[in-house]
């Protein structure tokens, strides 16, 4: 008997998904466990495995289109079955979901009465008209190449365009609904007629505004971090740490290994040792209770093209630095490809954000729930320092900033943790042994 294939929630925060690629076409046989399509969620592009068997009778949501969780995306059944009733039902479900989304959007954008009154009382000036005309002009031009400001393109096409320095918005797509696919990017000329060097942003006409549709990942980041910032009372603690002993320990350990241990692995291991001594910093606010985690699970912020994700290394307190580094080497590439499973990037009790490789000296980070603290790590700089004998010399110094949720971590507890962390970094061998 024919049945609908529904859009499933493939991540904890997913409310809708975009069909990136159909792996099966209408008429193909489908077995349980077959990957029938790829779905772009708010965190990654995920494989959609079928839990049904039969023939793919109808694709309801084409590539590049969105579907809310629970909305039918296809129909599966036996060859030759009448599916007209299921198609009608699916259409009604999709329309109902669209109405709910429009109602939610209208409610969110509804202006307060006071604001409306002010707007009505204020006469439109010539300056207002000029500004309005200026804002309207580029929007009309963009409709020729984009849909709602968002360029329809496959993930592979985007990656190739990024590597070649090609503005994907300038490419005419040949895929369904004008979607830009791999062959479109490969046949598109660069400004110089050859692949551009990576690292250069695509050139755009001077003075032209560009409207970019908010991706699901960007929307999830905005919602999650805004909730963290507005509900968790943040306070910050700064400390400067000498880095000579850490570099010496890293060089010594790396000489005995075929693959070098990353600085991030050292940071996570030394932070884990400090967290074991200060369990309140490895905890979560749960309303009437505070949960102190039994395992030291640390997330590391990893930058993506359109957001960031925090792959989590579990149980860092009971793992060696080589094992932590090995897990990072396995997790980070998959995170950058959008291939992590939800359990691999959620649930960290503590997080680390390291912008040292970008030359950032110090910064503050927003706490990554459910954790109650995040460590921001700056670059290692050679700077003038006052030596123990009072003379002026030079030394390697990096700055740490700890963001704390004051509902869980008080100032004194946070300060004690930072003192332990500083000691671990300045005496790494004693902390690791």
Short mmCIF file of C-alpha atoms in Angstrom, two decimals:
data_model
loop_
_atom_site.label_atom_id
_atom_site.label_comp_id
_atom_site.label_asym_id
_atom_site.label_seq_id
_atom_site.Cartn_x
_atom_site.Cartn_y
_atom_site.Cartn_z
CA UNK A 1 0.00 0.00 0.00
CA UNK A 2 1.36 3.38 -0.98
CA UNK A 3 2.39 5.78 1.78
CA UNK A 4 3.97 9.17 2.17
CA UNK A 5 7.64 9.79 3.01
CA UNK A 6 7.73 12.67 5.49
CA UNK A 7 10.42 15.26 6.15
CA UNK A 8 12.00 14.11 9.42
CA UNK A 9 13.79 16.18 12.07
CA UNK A 10 17.41 15.24 11.33
CA UNK A 11 18.87 17.50 14.03
CA UNK A 12 17.60 18.50 17.49
CA UNK A 13 16.77 22.06 16.38
CA UNK A 14 15.58 21.37 12.83
CA UNK A 15 12.16 22.82 11.93
CA UNK A 16 12.44 22.51 8.14
CA UNK A 17 14.90 21.12 5.61
CA UNK A 18 15.96 21.76 2.03
CA UNK A 19 16.17 18.89 -0.44
CA UNK A 20 19.78 19.21 -1.62
CA UNK A 21 19.88 16.17 -3.92
CA UNK A 22 17.58 13.30 -4.76
CA UNK A 23 19.59 10.05 -4.85
CA UNK A 24 16.61 8.09 -6.20
CA UNK A 25 14.36 9.03 -9.09
CA UNK A 26 10.72 8.23 -9.70
CA UNK A 27 10.35 4.58 -10.66
CA UNK A 28 13.44 3.42 -8.72
CA UNK A 29 13.14 0.56 -6.26
CA UNK A 30 13.89 1.55 -2.66
CA UNK A 31 14.97 -0.77 0.12
CA UNK A 32 15.01 -0.05 3.83
CA UNK A 33 18.24 1.80 4.65
CA UNK A 34 18.73 3.17 1.13
CA UNK A 35 19.75 6.83 0.97
CA UNK A 36 16.99 8.41 -1.06
CA UNK A 37 18.06 12.06 -0.79
CA UNK A 38 20.33 14.57 0.95
CA UNK A 39 18.70 17.17 3.19
CA UNK A 40 20.27 20.48 4.19
CA UNK A 41 19.38 21.09 7.83
CA UNK A 42 20.20 23.94 10.18
CA UNK A 43 23.51 22.25 11.03
CA UNK A 44 24.65 20.11 8.12
CA UNK A 45 23.72 18.29 4.94
CA UNK A 46 22.43 14.91 6.08
CA UNK A 47 21.68 11.65 4.31
CA UNK A 48 18.00 10.68 4.44
CA UNK A 49 17.73 6.92 4.84
CA UNK A 50 14.48 5.28 3.88
CA UNK A 51 12.64 3.29 6.52
CA UNK A 52 10.20 2.04 3.89
CA UNK A 53 10.43 -0.34 0.97
CA UNK A 54 8.83 -0.21 -2.46
CA UNK A 55 8.99 1.90 -5.59
CA UNK A 56 9.50 5.67 -5.47
CA UNK A 57 6.22 6.64 -7.12
CA UNK A 58 6.29 10.41 -6.79
CA UNK A 59 8.74 13.11 -5.73
CA UNK A 60 6.69 15.88 -4.12
CA UNK A 61 9.47 18.30 -3.14
CA UNK A 62 12.06 18.94 -5.89
CA UNK A 63 15.74 19.72 -5.32
CA UNK A 64 16.35 23.14 -3.85
CA UNK A 65 12.91 23.40 -2.28
CA UNK A 66 12.12 23.56 1.45
CA UNK A 67 9.77 21.35 3.44
CA UNK A 68 8.74 21.71 7.07
CA UNK A 69 9.21 18.76 9.39
CA UNK A 70 6.21 16.46 8.97
CA UNK A 71 5.41 17.54 5.43
CA UNK A 72 5.37 14.75 2.79
CA UNK A 73 8.34 14.91 0.39
CA UNK A 74 7.62 11.78 -1.68
CA UNK A 75 5.30 8.81 -2.08
CA UNK A 76 6.44 5.20 -2.04
CA UNK A 77 4.45 2.07 -2.79
CA UNK A 78 3.93 -0.65 -5.35
CA UNK A 79 4.34 0.00 -9.05
CA UNK A 80 1.09 1.09 -10.73
CA UNK A 81 -0.73 2.06 -7.51
CA UNK A 82 -3.25 4.90 -7.59
CA UNK A 83 -1.74 7.67 -5.46
CA UNK A 84 -4.09 10.53 -6.36
CA UNK A 85 -5.61 10.63 -2.87
CA UNK A 86 -2.16 10.72 -1.25
CA UNK A 87 -1.03 13.51 -3.59
CA UNK A 88 -4.09 15.59 -2.70
CA UNK A 89 -3.52 14.98 1.01
CA UNK A 90 0.17 15.94 0.68
CA UNK A 91 -0.73 19.15 -1.13
CA UNK A 92 -3.14 20.12 1.64
CA UNK A 93 -0.55 19.34 4.31
CA UNK A 94 2.04 21.50 2.55
CA UNK A 95 -0.44 24.40 2.21
CA UNK A 96 -1.34 24.15 5.87
CA UNK A 97 2.35 24.27 6.82
CA UNK A 98 2.85 27.35 4.63
CA UNK A 99 -0.10 29.08 6.31
CA UNK A 100 1.33 28.35 9.74
CA UNK A 101 4.72 29.70 8.70
CA UNK A 102 3.16 32.87 7.25
CA UNK A 103 1.11 33.37 10.40
CA UNK A 104 4.23 32.98 12.56
CA UNK A 105 6.13 35.46 10.40
CA UNK A 106 3.29 37.98 10.48
CA UNK A 107 3.04 37.71 14.24
CA UNK A 108 6.80 38.22 14.66
CA UNK A 109 6.87 41.28 12.43
CA UNK A 110 3.73 42.90 13.84
CA UNK A 111 4.54 46.42 14.94
CA UNK A 112 3.62 47.79 18.34
CA UNK A 113 0.70 50.26 18.35
CA UNK A 114 2.96 53.08 19.57
CA UNK A 115 5.36 52.49 16.71
CA UNK A 116 2.54 52.49 14.16
CA UNK A 117 1.21 55.74 15.58
CA UNK A 118 4.60 57.42 15.36
CA UNK A 119 4.98 56.21 11.78
CA UNK A 120 1.58 57.52 10.75
CA UNK A 121 2.14 60.92 12.31
CA UNK A 122 5.50 61.41 10.68
CA UNK A 123 5.11 62.89 7.17
CA UNK A 124 7.21 61.37 4.40
CA UNK A 125 10.01 63.73 3.44
CA UNK A 126 11.85 64.07 0.13
CA UNK A 127 14.83 62.40 1.80
CA UNK A 128 12.63 59.44 2.76
CA UNK A 129 11.44 59.08 -0.84
CA UNK A 130 15.00 59.14 -2.17
CA UNK A 131 16.07 56.51 0.33
CA UNK A 132 13.08 54.34 -0.56
CA UNK A 133 13.81 54.59 -4.29
CA UNK A 134 17.46 53.72 -3.65
CA UNK A 135 16.45 50.65 -1.64
CA UNK A 136 13.94 49.51 -4.27
CA UNK A 137 16.31 49.67 -7.25
CA UNK A 138 18.76 46.83 -6.50
CA UNK A 139 15.96 44.54 -5.28
CA UNK A 140 14.33 44.61 -8.71
CA UNK A 141 17.63 43.78 -10.39
CA UNK A 142 18.34 40.82 -8.09
CA UNK A 143 15.07 39.06 -8.86
CA UNK A 144 16.47 38.15 -12.27
CA UNK A 145 19.17 35.96 -10.79
CA UNK A 146 17.93 34.98 -7.34
CA UNK A 147 14.84 33.82 -5.56
CA UNK A 148 14.11 35.92 -2.49
CA UNK A 149 17.75 36.97 -2.53
CA UNK A 150 18.98 33.39 -2.20
CA UNK A 151 20.89 31.74 -4.99
CA UNK A 152 19.67 28.21 -5.59
CA UNK A 153 22.78 26.05 -5.82
CA UNK A 154 23.96 22.59 -4.84
CA UNK A 155 26.51 22.32 -1.98
CA UNK A 156 29.12 21.00 -4.45
CA UNK A 157 28.56 23.94 -6.80
CA UNK A 158 28.98 26.37 -3.92
CA UNK A 159 32.23 24.75 -2.85
CA UNK A 160 33.69 24.78 -6.38
CA UNK A 161 32.65 28.42 -6.81
CA UNK A 162 34.25 29.31 -3.48
CA UNK A 163 37.50 27.58 -4.41
CA UNK A 164 37.66 29.32 -7.79
CA UNK A 165 36.65 32.73 -6.48
CA UNK A 166 33.53 32.86 -8.68
CA UNK A 167 30.47 34.86 -7.63
CA UNK A 168 27.81 32.15 -7.76
CA UNK A 169 25.07 34.80 -7.96
CA UNK A 170 26.35 35.73 -11.43
CA UNK A 171 25.91 32.20 -12.80
CA UNK A 172 22.78 31.13 -14.67
CA UNK A 173 21.70 27.75 -13.30
CA UNK A 174 20.62 24.88 -15.52
CA UNK A 175 19.22 22.70 -12.73
CA UNK A 176 15.60 22.37 -11.61
CA UNK A 177 14.08 25.78 -11.00
CA UNK A 178 17.27 27.49 -12.20
CA UNK A 179 19.41 25.81 -9.56
CA UNK A 180 23.16 26.23 -10.09
CA UNK A 181 24.84 22.84 -10.35
CA UNK A 182 28.44 21.64 -10.73
CA UNK A 183 28.60 21.88 -14.53
CA UNK A 184 27.34 25.49 -14.43
CA UNK A 185 30.22 26.54 -12.16
CA UNK A 186 32.81 24.55 -14.09
CA UNK A 187 31.79 26.22 -17.35
CA UNK A 188 31.61 29.71 -15.85
CA UNK A 189 34.58 31.98 -16.66
CA UNK A 190 36.45 33.74 -13.89
CA UNK A 191 37.20 37.43 -14.19
CA UNK A 192 40.72 36.67 -15.41
CA UNK A 193 39.66 33.75 -17.57
CA UNK A 194 41.35 31.26 -15.24
CA UNK A 195 40.69 29.89 -11.77
CA UNK A 196 41.19 32.61 -9.17
CA UNK A 197 43.52 32.11 -6.26
CA UNK A 198 41.69 30.79 -3.22
CA UNK A 199 41.30 33.15 -0.29
CA UNK A 200 40.05 36.09 -2.38
CA UNK A 201 36.42 37.09 -2.00
CA UNK A 202 34.30 37.14 -5.17
CA UNK A 203 34.34 40.57 -6.77
CA UNK A 204 31.11 42.55 -6.83
CA UNK A 205 30.13 45.74 -8.52
CA UNK A 206 31.11 48.71 -6.40
CA UNK A 207 28.25 50.27 -4.48
CA UNK A 208 25.75 47.46 -5.14
CA UNK A 209 23.95 46.07 -2.12
CA UNK A 210 23.54 42.33 -1.79
CA UNK A 211 20.73 40.59 0.04
CA UNK A 212 21.52 37.11 1.32
CA UNK A 213 18.79 34.81 2.52
CA UNK A 214 19.43 33.54 6.02
CA UNK A 215 20.44 29.90 5.85
CA UNK A 216 19.05 27.35 8.25
CA UNK A 217 22.40 27.13 9.99
CA UNK A 218 22.68 30.90 10.36
CA UNK A 219 19.12 31.04 11.69
CA UNK A 220 19.89 28.30 14.23
CA UNK A 221 23.08 30.06 15.35
CA UNK A 222 21.24 33.36 15.73
CA UNK A 223 18.43 31.84 17.75
CA UNK A 224 20.61 29.66 19.94
CA UNK A 225 23.23 32.27 20.81
CA UNK A 226 20.69 35.08 21.26
CA UNK A 227 18.83 32.87 23.71
CA UNK A 228 22.09 32.14 25.52
CA UNK A 229 23.12 35.80 25.66
CA UNK A 230 19.71 37.07 26.75
CA UNK A 231 18.86 34.37 29.30
CA UNK A 232 22.26 33.50 30.80
CA UNK A 233 23.79 36.43 32.73
CA UNK A 234 27.33 36.49 31.30
CA UNK A 235 30.40 37.80 33.09
CA UNK A 236 34.00 37.58 31.93
CA UNK A 237 37.38 36.79 33.48
CA UNK A 238 40.70 37.55 31.74
CA UNK A 239 44.15 36.20 32.38
CA UNK A 240 47.50 36.39 30.59
CA UNK A 241 49.39 33.08 30.31
CA UNK A 242 53.06 32.51 29.55
CA UNK A 243 53.41 30.05 26.67
CA UNK A 244 57.10 29.02 26.66
CA UNK A 245 56.59 25.85 28.68
CA UNK A 246 53.61 24.80 26.55
CA UNK A 247 55.57 25.22 23.31
CA UNK A 248 58.53 23.36 24.78
CA UNK A 249 56.30 20.48 25.90
CA UNK A 250 54.57 20.36 22.52
CA UNK A 251 57.87 20.32 20.62
CA UNK A 252 59.23 17.58 22.88
CA UNK A 253 56.14 15.39 22.46
CA UNK A 254 55.90 16.01 18.70
CA UNK A 255 59.51 14.87 18.18
CA UNK A 256 58.51 11.41 19.32
CA UNK A 257 55.41 11.20 17.10
CA UNK A 258 54.84 10.85 13.37
CA UNK A 259 51.91 13.26 13.39
CA UNK A 260 52.14 16.56 15.26
CA UNK A 261 49.76 17.23 18.13
CA UNK A 262 47.68 20.35 17.54
CA UNK A 263 47.64 23.26 19.96
CA UNK A 264 43.88 22.76 20.35
CA UNK A 265 44.44 19.23 21.67
CA UNK A 266 46.74 20.65 24.37
CA UNK A 267 44.21 23.36 25.22
CA UNK A 268 41.38 20.83 25.58
CA UNK A 269 43.43 18.40 27.65
CA UNK A 270 44.78 21.08 30.02
CA UNK A 271 41.30 22.62 30.32
CA UNK A 272 39.89 19.15 31.09
CA UNK A 273 42.39 18.75 33.94
CA UNK A 274 41.29 22.11 35.38
CA UNK A 275 37.60 21.16 35.00
CA UNK A 276 38.15 17.96 36.97
CA UNK A 277 39.27 20.09 39.90
CA UNK A 278 36.43 22.62 39.45
CA UNK A 279 33.29 20.60 38.58
CA UNK A 280 31.00 23.63 38.98
CA UNK A 281 32.50 25.09 35.79
CA UNK A 282 31.54 21.88 33.97
CA UNK A 283 27.84 22.19 34.71
CA UNK A 284 24.45 23.27 33.36
CA UNK A 285 21.62 25.42 34.69
CA UNK A 286 18.35 23.43 34.75
CA UNK A 287 15.98 25.77 36.55
CA UNK A 288 15.44 24.22 39.97
CA UNK A 289 18.68 22.25 39.80
CA UNK A 290 22.26 22.54 38.54
CA UNK A 291 23.71 19.49 36.80
CA UNK A 292 27.43 18.90 37.34
CA UNK A 293 28.47 16.64 34.47
CA UNK A 294 30.21 13.41 35.33
CA UNK A 295 32.10 13.43 32.03
CA UNK A 296 34.31 16.26 30.79
CA UNK A 297 32.88 16.73 27.28
CA UNK A 298 34.49 19.69 25.51
CA UNK A 299 33.26 21.31 22.30
CA UNK A 300 35.66 23.10 19.97
CA UNK A 301 34.27 25.92 17.80
CA UNK A 302 35.00 25.19 14.12
CA UNK A 303 34.35 27.84 11.46
CA UNK A 304 32.31 26.91 8.39
CA UNK A 305 31.54 28.89 5.25
CA UNK A 306 28.25 30.08 6.66
CA UNK A 307 28.46 29.57 10.39
CA UNK A 308 30.21 27.48 12.98
CA UNK A 309 29.78 24.17 14.70
CA UNK A 310 31.26 22.66 17.86
CA UNK A 311 32.31 19.03 17.46
CA UNK A 312 32.55 17.47 20.90
CA UNK A 313 35.33 15.27 22.28
CA UNK A 314 33.79 13.20 25.07
CA UNK A 315 35.41 12.27 28.35
CA UNK A 316 38.53 14.43 27.81
CA UNK A 317 39.47 14.07 31.47
CA UNK A 318 40.18 10.37 31.05
CA UNK A 319 41.82 10.54 27.63
CA UNK A 320 45.42 11.20 26.73
CA UNK A 321 46.42 14.14 24.60
CA UNK A 322 47.23 11.90 21.61
CA UNK A 323 43.75 10.33 21.75
CA UNK A 324 42.09 13.76 21.95
CA UNK A 325 44.14 14.98 19.00
CA UNK A 326 43.22 11.87 17.01
CA UNK A 327 39.51 12.48 17.59
CA UNK A 328 39.86 16.13 16.56
CA UNK A 329 41.59 15.09 13.34
CA UNK A 330 38.65 12.82 12.60
CA UNK A 331 35.84 15.18 13.69
CA UNK A 332 36.98 18.53 12.25
CA UNK A 333 37.09 17.54 8.55
CA UNK A 334 33.66 15.93 8.81
CA UNK A 335 32.37 19.04 10.61
CA UNK A 336 33.64 21.21 7.75
CA UNK A 337 31.90 18.91 5.26
CA UNK A 338 28.65 19.08 7.24
CA UNK A 339 28.74 15.36 7.94
CA UNK A 340 28.52 15.27 11.75
CA UNK A 341 25.66 13.46 13.44
CA UNK A 342 23.75 15.50 16.07
CA UNK A 343 25.29 13.56 18.96
CA UNK A 344 28.74 14.58 17.71
CA UNK A 345 28.17 18.34 18.04
CA UNK A 346 25.72 18.71 20.93
CA UNK A 347 25.74 18.35 24.70
CA UNK A 348 29.17 19.78 25.55
CA UNK A 349 29.55 20.84 29.19
CA UNK A 350 32.38 23.25 28.31
CA UNK A 351 33.55 24.81 25.05
CA UNK A 352 36.71 26.33 23.60
CA UNK A 353 36.92 28.98 20.88
CA UNK A 354 40.43 29.60 19.55
CA UNK A 355 40.95 32.57 17.20
CA UNK A 356 44.69 32.69 17.78
CA UNK A 357 45.45 31.49 14.26
CA UNK A 358 43.71 34.63 12.94
CA UNK A 359 45.99 36.89 15.00
CA UNK A 360 43.23 37.88 17.44
CA UNK A 361 44.83 38.86 20.74
CA UNK A 362 41.77 38.56 22.97
CA UNK A 363 38.00 38.36 22.65
CA UNK A 364 34.89 37.23 24.48
CA UNK A 365 32.70 34.31 23.39
CA UNK A 366 29.02 33.57 23.96
CA UNK A 367 28.32 30.51 26.08
CA UNK A 368 27.32 27.42 24.12
CA UNK A 369 24.34 25.74 25.89
CA UNK A 370 23.94 23.52 27.83
CA UNK A 371 27.38 24.44 29.19
CA UNK A 372 27.88 27.31 31.61
CA UNK A 373 31.29 28.51 30.46
CA UNK A 374 33.37 28.92 27.31
CA UNK A 375 37.07 29.71 27.00
CA UNK A 376 38.20 32.22 24.36
CA UNK A 377 41.86 31.75 23.38
CA UNK A 378 43.92 34.50 21.74
CA UNK A 379 47.12 34.31 19.73
CA UNK A 380 50.54 33.59 21.21
CA UNK A 381 52.53 36.82 21.02
CA UNK A 382 56.13 37.70 21.80
CA UNK A 383 55.80 40.76 24.03
CA UNK A 384 57.86 42.76 26.56
CA UNK A 385 57.54 41.27 30.06
CA UNK A 386 58.96 42.05 33.46
CA UNK A 387 61.17 39.15 34.57
CA UNK A 388 61.23 37.71 38.10
CA UNK A 389 64.39 39.72 38.91
CA UNK A 390 62.64 42.95 37.86
CA UNK A 391 64.47 43.36 34.57
CA UNK A 392 62.64 43.92 31.30
CA UNK A 393 62.76 41.10 28.78
CA UNK A 394 60.53 39.38 26.23
CA UNK A 395 58.24 36.42 26.56
CA UNK A 396 55.51 34.41 24.80
CA UNK A 397 52.12 35.45 26.15
CA UNK A 398 48.55 34.54 25.22
CA UNK A 399 45.33 35.83 26.70
CA UNK A 400 42.43 33.71 27.88
CA UNK A 401 38.92 35.02 28.50
CA UNK A 402 36.38 32.87 30.32
CA UNK A 403 32.70 33.64 29.77
CA UNK A 404 30.63 32.37 32.71
CA UNK A 405 26.90 31.92 33.35
CA UNK A 406 26.46 33.66 36.70
CA UNK A 407 23.48 31.43 37.54
CA UNK A 408 25.95 28.54 37.85
CA UNK A 409 29.46 29.95 38.25
CA UNK A 410 30.29 32.73 40.71
CA UNK A 411 33.23 35.07 40.31
CA UNK A 412 35.42 33.38 42.93
CA UNK A 413 34.82 29.90 41.44
CA UNK A 414 35.58 31.16 37.97
CA UNK A 415 38.73 32.88 39.23
CA UNK A 416 39.94 29.69 40.93
CA UNK A 417 39.37 27.75 37.73
CA UNK A 418 41.36 30.33 35.73
CA UNK A 419 44.21 30.16 38.25
CA UNK A 420 44.35 26.36 37.86
CA UNK A 421 44.16 26.68 34.08
CA UNK A 422 46.99 29.24 34.03
CA UNK A 423 49.14 26.98 36.20
CA UNK A 424 48.41 24.01 33.90
CA UNK A 425 49.55 25.94 30.85
CA UNK A 426 52.66 27.33 32.48
CA UNK A 427 53.55 23.89 33.92
CA UNK A 428 52.01 21.54 31.33
CA UNK A 429 54.14 18.47 32.05
CA UNK A 430 53.10 18.39 35.71
CA UNK A 431 49.45 18.70 34.70
CA UNK A 432 49.69 15.97 32.08
CA UNK A 433 51.55 13.45 34.20
#
